[in-house]
Amino acid sequence: MSQPLLLRFTFLHRVVHWVVGMTFVVLLLTGLAFSYPSLFWLTTLLGGGPAARVLHPQIGAVFGVGLLVMFVLWVRDMFLDAPDRQWLGAIKHYAAHEHDKVPPAGKYNAGQKLFFWLQSLLGVLFVATGLLLWFPESFGSGLLNTMRLLHFAAALAGGLLLILHVYLGTVAYPGTARGMIDGKVTTAWARLHHPRWSGERVER
Amino acid sequence: MPDTLAIKRISASPSALIPLESLRSGGPVYSKLVDISKCIGCKGCEVACKEWNDLKVEQTSNFGSMQSHKDLSSNTWLLMRFNEVEIGDDLSWMIKKDACLHCEEPGCLFACPAPGAIVQYQNGIVDFNQDQCIGCQNCVSGCPFDIPRFDKETKTVAKCNMCIDRVEVGLEPACVKTCPTNAIQWGIKDDMLALAEKKVETMKRRGYEHAALYNPGGVGGTHMMYVVPHGDRLEDYSLPAHPVASPAPLGGLNVLRRVGSYLLGFGVLSALAHFLAVGPMSPEEDS
Ligand code: SF4
């Protein structure tokens, strides 16, 4: 039972993660409600259509700030190095769970790093288009529609990333989610998923 | 008196695609008919509209035109546009009564995601319910005539409601009632079509060979129709020549909706398939 544990995410990292994560889920659900008449009932989550419409951009502002903090906290670890490129070459082995054929990853594997950059890019798109949609009286309806379509497209990409993220972080790789709850992972988990990181940690 | 408020379509509901049929569907179907050639530019209709609908007055200024306001707004549902055009070496006013045309196939309603925020009645009126409106302005992109206007204060969208509260009790809309020259008429749509035909004939006899009825088929016809002396110069009246009920902006939205549901469905299903194929990857427990 008593396995040695490693601290993977500090309290600050965890808080920021959940602020961004939870606001994103609410934003995604209300956004889908605004886009699909059949999902309009989801606005009930925030007190009905008009209320959801008022709250959506406000929650979006929290999301935007959270994402910025997230970027600052994590960006140092997110640049791809040479082993990462090898890892990407072996990504199909990774997906097939043949981890003996996958080059060892550091604290974050190349997939996670790309995820980070994609999410940051989408974040910029969300906030830029969202801000304009928040104050629509300042420009014409042609631009408004373009912004709405961009915002929608970004949300779909974000939704896809969310599905991937939640799937990999929970059922696909047991032991991962704990890193975002009390911040700790087992050494066995670290050796399996992030050998170079666990190596550093153990030597220390 | 027949029930004039039987509902035909409700936004964001199945009836947006398949209009409701009811026992009361056979009630009267109305239309306004605007005869531009009879307008003397008094703007009595604009005032009547403001008064009846209790709309806020906006400060106007002379900007070198006969026109009162530069544009429609959430408090100005009717604007007589005086486009100045030279025909031959004569200056002509191409007047347009700019207000909701109450389309038979309303692009605004098709675009609206909020159930009940836009309602179309069997009598032809398309009305916005501000209490259901979420202010997303999809209707603004969906209207081929650029009619709905967003209100910064209420964060909802407004437009002409054809004085539905008057029509309901058998009265004509306020603008119709006010017009001193009968340039705006009101009645059963079929009667108005017959009347329009006569008017067009008369104009043609008087030398306006391109006189025409404006009742565009791309939106299924409208419940405010125009008779225009220069039917070959619709742009000069600011009337789109080929309006459609689902203009391009709606097309983009519909494509994204479809792509989106496939994409997210695909995401969930492939995660499931992956799990069924290879299962979880757990670290071997240290012992
Ligand atoms: S003119 Fe515009 S606002 Fe009026 S019914 Fe047609 S689409 Fe709707």
PDB file of N, CA, C and O in Angstrom, chain B residues 232-271:
ATOM      1  N   ASP B 232     -36.651  48.118 -61.970  1.00  0.00           N
ATOM      2  CA  ASP B 232     -35.348  47.693 -62.491  1.00  0.00           C
ATOM      3  C   ASP B 232     -34.207  48.292 -61.678  1.00  0.00           C
ATOM      4  O   ASP B 232     -33.048  48.045 -61.956  1.00  0.00           O
ATOM      5  N   ARG B 233     -34.538  49.118 -60.673  1.00  0.00           N
ATOM      6  CA  ARG B 233     -33.472  49.761 -59.897  1.00  0.00           C
ATOM      7  C   ARG B 233     -33.659  49.483 -58.419  1.00  0.00           C
ATOM      8  O   ARG B 233     -33.577  50.397 -57.588  1.00  0.00           O
ATOM      9  N   LEU B 234     -33.886  48.228 -58.075  1.00  0.00           N
ATOM     10  CA  LEU B 234     -34.177  47.883 -56.679  1.00  0.00           C
ATOM     11  C   LEU B 234     -33.070  48.332 -55.727  1.00  0.00           C
ATOM     12  O   LEU B 234     -33.338  48.787 -54.620  1.00  0.00           O
ATOM     13  N   GLU B 235     -31.789  48.228 -56.205  1.00  0.00           N
ATOM     14  CA  GLU B 235     -30.682  48.621 -55.300  1.00  0.00           C
ATOM     15  C   GLU B 235     -30.812  50.081 -54.894  1.00  0.00           C
ATOM     16  O   GLU B 235     -30.473  50.453 -53.765  1.00  0.00           O
ATOM     17  N   ASP B 236     -31.301  50.895 -55.816  1.00  0.00           N
ATOM     18  CA  ASP B 236     -31.424  52.314 -55.490  1.00  0.00           C
ATOM     19  C   ASP B 236     -32.463  52.546 -54.390  1.00  0.00           C
ATOM     20  O   ASP B 236     -32.427  53.555 -53.698  1.00  0.00           O
ATOM     21  N   TYR B 237     -33.372  51.624 -54.252  1.00  0.00           N
ATOM     22  CA  TYR B 237     -34.331  51.716 -53.139  1.00  0.00           C
ATOM     23  C   TYR B 237     -33.787  51.055 -51.874  1.00  0.00           C
ATOM     24  O   TYR B 237     -34.492  50.944 -50.878  1.00  0.00           O
ATOM     25  N   SER B 238     -32.555  50.528 -51.935  1.00  0.00           N
ATOM     26  CA  SER B 238     -31.990  49.696 -50.862  1.00  0.00           C
ATOM     27  C   SER B 238     -32.825  48.445 -50.649  1.00  0.00           C
ATOM     28  O   SER B 238     -32.984  47.968 -49.528  1.00  0.00           O
ATOM     29  N   LEU B 239     -33.388  47.933 -51.732  1.00  0.00           N
ATOM     30  CA  LEU B 239     -34.118  46.668 -51.634  1.00  0.00           C
ATOM     31  C   LEU B 239     -33.274  45.578 -52.287  1.00  0.00           C
ATOM     32  O   LEU B 239     -32.928  45.706 -53.453  1.00  0.00           O
ATOM     33  N   PRO B 240     -32.902  44.530 -51.541  1.00  0.00           N
ATOM     34  CA  PRO B 240     -32.106  43.477 -52.160  1.00  0.00           C
ATOM     35  C   PRO B 240     -32.887  42.797 -53.287  1.00  0.00           C
ATOM     36  O   PRO B 240     -34.072  42.498 -53.132  1.00  0.00           O
ATOM     37  N   ALA B 241     -32.213  42.556 -54.416  1.00  0.00           N
ATOM     38  CA  ALA B 241     -32.901  41.993 -55.574  1.00  0.00           C
ATOM     39  C   ALA B 241     -33.270  40.527 -55.345  1.00  0.00           C
ATOM     40  O   ALA B 241     -34.315  40.073 -55.784  1.00  0.00           O
ATOM     41  N   HIS B 242     -32.371  39.788 -54.661  1.00  0.00           N
ATOM     42  CA  HIS B 242     -32.647  38.361 -54.461  1.00  0.00           C
ATOM     43  C   HIS B 242     -32.419  37.951 -53.013  1.00  0.00           C
ATOM     44  O   HIS B 242     -31.492  37.198 -52.711  1.00  0.00           O
ATOM     45  N   PRO B 243     -33.229  38.439 -52.097  1.00  0.00           N
ATOM     46  CA  PRO B 243     -33.034  38.033 -50.696  1.00  0.00           C
ATOM     47  C   PRO B 243     -33.391  36.560 -50.521  1.00  0.00           C
ATOM     48  O   PRO B 243     -34.264  36.054 -51.231  1.00  0.00           O
ATOM     49  N   VAL B 244     -32.675  35.874 -49.623  1.00  0.00           N
ATOM     50  CA  VAL B 244     -33.013  34.483 -49.336  1.00  0.00           C
ATOM     51  C   VAL B 244     -33.202  34.296 -47.833  1.00  0.00           C
ATOM     52  O   VAL B 244     -32.617  35.019 -47.022  1.00  0.00           O
ATOM     53  N   ALA B 245     -34.028  33.306 -47.485  1.00  0.00           N
ATOM     54  CA  ALA B 245     -34.387  33.107 -46.076  1.00  0.00           C
ATOM     55  C   ALA B 245     -33.213  32.615 -45.248  1.00  0.00           C
ATOM     56  O   ALA B 245     -33.152  32.845 -44.053  1.00  0.00           O
ATOM     57  N   SER B 246     -32.272  31.920 -45.881  1.00  0.00           N
ATOM     58  CA  SER B 246     -31.080  31.489 -45.150  1.00  0.00           C
ATOM     59  C   SER B 246     -29.858  32.086 -45.816  1.00  0.00           C
ATOM     60  O   SER B 246     -29.169  31.427 -46.580  1.00  0.00           O
ATOM     61  N   PRO B 247     -29.573  33.359 -45.520  1.00  0.00           N
ATOM     62  CA  PRO B 247     -28.444  34.019 -46.167  1.00  0.00           C
ATOM     63  C   PRO B 247     -27.115  33.407 -45.740  1.00  0.00           C
ATOM     64  O   PRO B 247     -27.055  32.632 -44.781  1.00  0.00           O
ATOM     65  N   ALA B 248     -26.061  33.744 -46.447  1.00  0.00           N
ATOM     66  CA  ALA B 248     -24.738  33.141 -46.253  1.00  0.00           C
ATOM     67  C   ALA B 248     -24.302  33.004 -44.791  1.00  0.00           C
ATOM     68  O   ALA B 248     -23.792  31.956 -44.415  1.00  0.00           O
ATOM     69  N   PRO B 249     -24.481  34.028 -43.962  1.00  0.00           N
ATOM     70  CA  PRO B 249     -24.022  33.878 -42.582  1.00  0.00           C
ATOM     71  C   PRO B 249     -24.639  32.670 -41.888  1.00  0.00           C
ATOM     72  O   PRO B 249     -23.989  31.974 -41.120  1.00  0.00           O
ATOM     73  N   LEU B 250     -25.909  32.396 -42.173  1.00  0.00           N
ATOM     74  CA  LEU B 250     -26.561  31.242 -41.560  1.00  0.00           C
ATOM     75  C   LEU B 250     -25.964  29.952 -42.089  1.00  0.00           C
ATOM     76  O   LEU B 250     -25.854  28.964 -41.370  1.00  0.00           O
ATOM     77  N   GLY B 251     -25.575  29.966 -43.370  1.00  0.00           N
ATOM     78  CA  GLY B 251     -24.962  28.788 -43.968  1.00  0.00           C
ATOM     79  C   GLY B 251     -23.733  28.372 -43.166  1.00  0.00           C
ATOM     80  O   GLY B 251     -23.595  27.218 -42.793  1.00  0.00           O
ATOM     81  N   GLY B 252     -22.862  29.337 -42.873  1.00  0.00           N
ATOM     82  CA  GLY B 252     -21.656  29.057 -42.096  1.00  0.00           C
ATOM     83  C   GLY B 252     -21.987  28.442 -40.754  1.00  0.00           C
ATOM     84  O   GLY B 252     -21.383  27.463 -40.325  1.00  0.00           O
ATOM     85  N   LEU B 253     -22.989  29.010 -40.102  1.00  0.00           N
ATOM     86  CA  LEU B 253     -23.401  28.523 -38.780  1.00  0.00           C
ATOM     87  C   LEU B 253     -23.902  27.089 -38.880  1.00  0.00           C
ATOM     88  O   LEU B 253     -23.543  26.231 -38.069  1.00  0.00           O
ATOM     89  N   ASN B 254     -24.706  26.822 -39.901  1.00  0.00           N
ATOM     90  CA  ASN B 254     -25.264  25.476 -40.039  1.00  0.00           C
ATOM     91  C   ASN B 254     -24.179  24.449 -40.333  1.00  0.00           C
ATOM     92  O   ASN B 254     -24.215  23.337 -39.805  1.00  0.00           O
ATOM     93  N   VAL B 255     -23.202  24.839 -41.158  1.00  0.00           N
ATOM     94  CA  VAL B 255     -22.100  23.922 -41.444  1.00  0.00           C
ATOM     95  C   VAL B 255     -21.357  23.601 -40.150  1.00  0.00           C
ATOM     96  O   VAL B 255     -21.100  22.442 -39.832  1.00  0.00           O
ATOM     97  N   LEU B 256     -21.056  24.640 -39.370  1.00  0.00           N
ATOM     98  CA  LEU B 256     -20.323  24.415 -38.129  1.00  0.00           C
ATOM     99  C   LEU B 256     -21.118  23.546 -37.160  1.00  0.00           C
ATOM    100  O   LEU B 256     -20.561  22.708 -36.465  1.00  0.00           O
ATOM    101  N   ARG B 257     -22.431  23.767 -37.106  1.00  0.00           N
ATOM    102  CA  ARG B 257     -23.272  22.948 -36.234  1.00  0.00           C
ATOM    103  C   ARG B 257     -23.132  21.487 -36.595  1.00  0.00           C
ATOM    104  O   ARG B 257     -22.944  20.625 -35.751  1.00  0.00           O
ATOM    105  N   ARG B 258     -23.232  21.221 -37.901  1.00  0.00           N
ATOM    106  CA  ARG B 258     -23.166  19.831 -38.336  1.00  0.00           C
ATOM    107  C   ARG B 258     -21.783  19.258 -38.063  1.00  0.00           C
ATOM    108  O   ARG B 258     -21.636  18.219 -37.436  1.00  0.00           O
ATOM    109  N   VAL B 259     -20.740  19.983 -38.532  1.00  0.00           N
ATOM    110  CA  VAL B 259     -19.369  19.523 -38.309  1.00  0.00           C
ATOM    111  C   VAL B 259     -19.144  19.286 -36.822  1.00  0.00           C
ATOM    112  O   VAL B 259     -18.574  18.276 -36.419  1.00  0.00           O
ATOM    113  N   GLY B 260     -19.638  20.224 -36.013  1.00  0.00           N
ATOM    114  CA  GLY B 260     -19.427  20.143 -34.569  1.00  0.00           C
ATOM    115  C   GLY B 260     -20.022  18.902 -33.966  1.00  0.00           C
ATOM    116  O   GLY B 260     -19.372  18.212 -33.171  1.00  0.00           O
ATOM    117  N   SER B 261     -21.253  18.564 -34.334  1.00  0.00           N
ATOM    118  CA  SER B 261     -21.844  17.395 -33.689  1.00  0.00           C
ATOM    119  C   SER B 261     -21.120  16.121 -34.121  1.00  0.00           C
ATOM    120  O   SER B 261     -20.908  15.226 -33.314  1.00  0.00           O
ATOM    121  N   TYR B 262     -20.681  16.067 -35.390  1.00  0.00           N
ATOM    122  CA  TYR B 262     -19.915  14.894 -35.806  1.00  0.00           C
ATOM    123  C   TYR B 262     -18.578  14.834 -35.072  1.00  0.00           C
ATOM    124  O   TYR B 262     -18.152  13.789 -34.601  1.00  0.00           O
ATOM    125  N   LEU B 263     -17.940  15.992 -34.974  1.00  0.00           N
ATOM    126  CA  LEU B 263     -16.594  16.045 -34.396  1.00  0.00           C
ATOM    127  C   LEU B 263     -16.603  15.608 -32.932  1.00  0.00           C
ATOM    128  O   LEU B 263     -15.807  14.774 -32.507  1.00  0.00           O
ATOM    129  N   LEU B 264     -17.519  16.177 -32.157  1.00  0.00           N
ATOM    130  CA  LEU B 264     -17.554  15.845 -30.733  1.00  0.00           C
ATOM    131  C   LEU B 264     -18.019  14.395 -30.540  1.00  0.00           C
ATOM    132  O   LEU B 264     -17.495  13.674 -29.690  1.00  0.00           O
ATOM    133  N   GLY B 265     -18.972  13.981 -31.357  1.00  0.00           N
ATOM    134  CA  GLY B 265     -19.416  12.588 -31.287  1.00  0.00           C
ATOM    135  C   GLY B 265     -18.265  11.652 -31.622  1.00  0.00           C
ATOM    136  O   GLY B 265     -18.018  10.668 -30.931  1.00  0.00           O
ATOM    137  N   PHE B 266     -17.530  11.998 -32.655  1.00  0.00           N
ATOM    138  CA  PHE B 266     -16.362  11.216 -33.066  1.00  0.00           C
ATOM    139  C   PHE B 266     -15.340  11.159 -31.929  1.00  0.00           C
ATOM    140  O   PHE B 266     -14.767  10.107 -31.639  1.00  0.00           O
ATOM    141  N   GLY B 267     -15.130  12.279 -31.253  1.00  0.00           N
ATOM    142  CA  GLY B 267     -14.180  12.324 -30.144  1.00  0.00           C
ATOM    143  C   GLY B 267     -14.541  11.336 -29.050  1.00  0.00           C
ATOM    144  O   GLY B 267     -13.721  10.528 -28.620  1.00  0.00           O
ATOM    145  N   VAL B 268     -15.804  11.391 -28.620  1.00  0.00           N
ATOM    146  CA  VAL B 268     -16.243  10.514 -27.537  1.00  0.00           C
ATOM    147  C   VAL B 268     -16.165   9.055 -27.973  1.00  0.00           C
ATOM    148  O   VAL B 268     -15.638   8.194 -27.248  1.00  0.00           O
ATOM    149  N   LEU B 269     -16.644   8.776 -29.186  1.00  0.00           N
ATOM    150  CA  LEU B 269     -16.655   7.388 -29.655  1.00  0.00           C
ATOM    151  C   LEU B 269     -15.247   6.836 -29.818  1.00  0.00           C
ATOM    152  O   LEU B 269     -14.982   5.675 -29.504  1.00  0.00           O
ATOM    153  N   SER B 270     -14.318   7.685 -30.316  1.00  0.00           N
ATOM    154  CA  SER B 270     -12.980   7.115 -30.507  1.00  0.00           C
ATOM    155  C   SER B 270     -12.287   6.889 -29.172  1.00  0.00           C
ATOM    156  O   SER B 270     -11.516   5.937 -29.034  1.00  0.00           O
ATOM    157  N   ALA B 271     -12.570   7.721 -28.168  1.00  0.00           N
ATOM    158  CA  ALA B 271     -12.009   7.459 -26.839  1.00  0.00           C
ATOM    159  C   ALA B 271     -12.529   6.110 -26.340  1.00  0.00           C
ATOM    160  O   ALA B 271     -11.773   5.283 -25.818  1.00  0.00           O
TER     161      ALA B 271
END
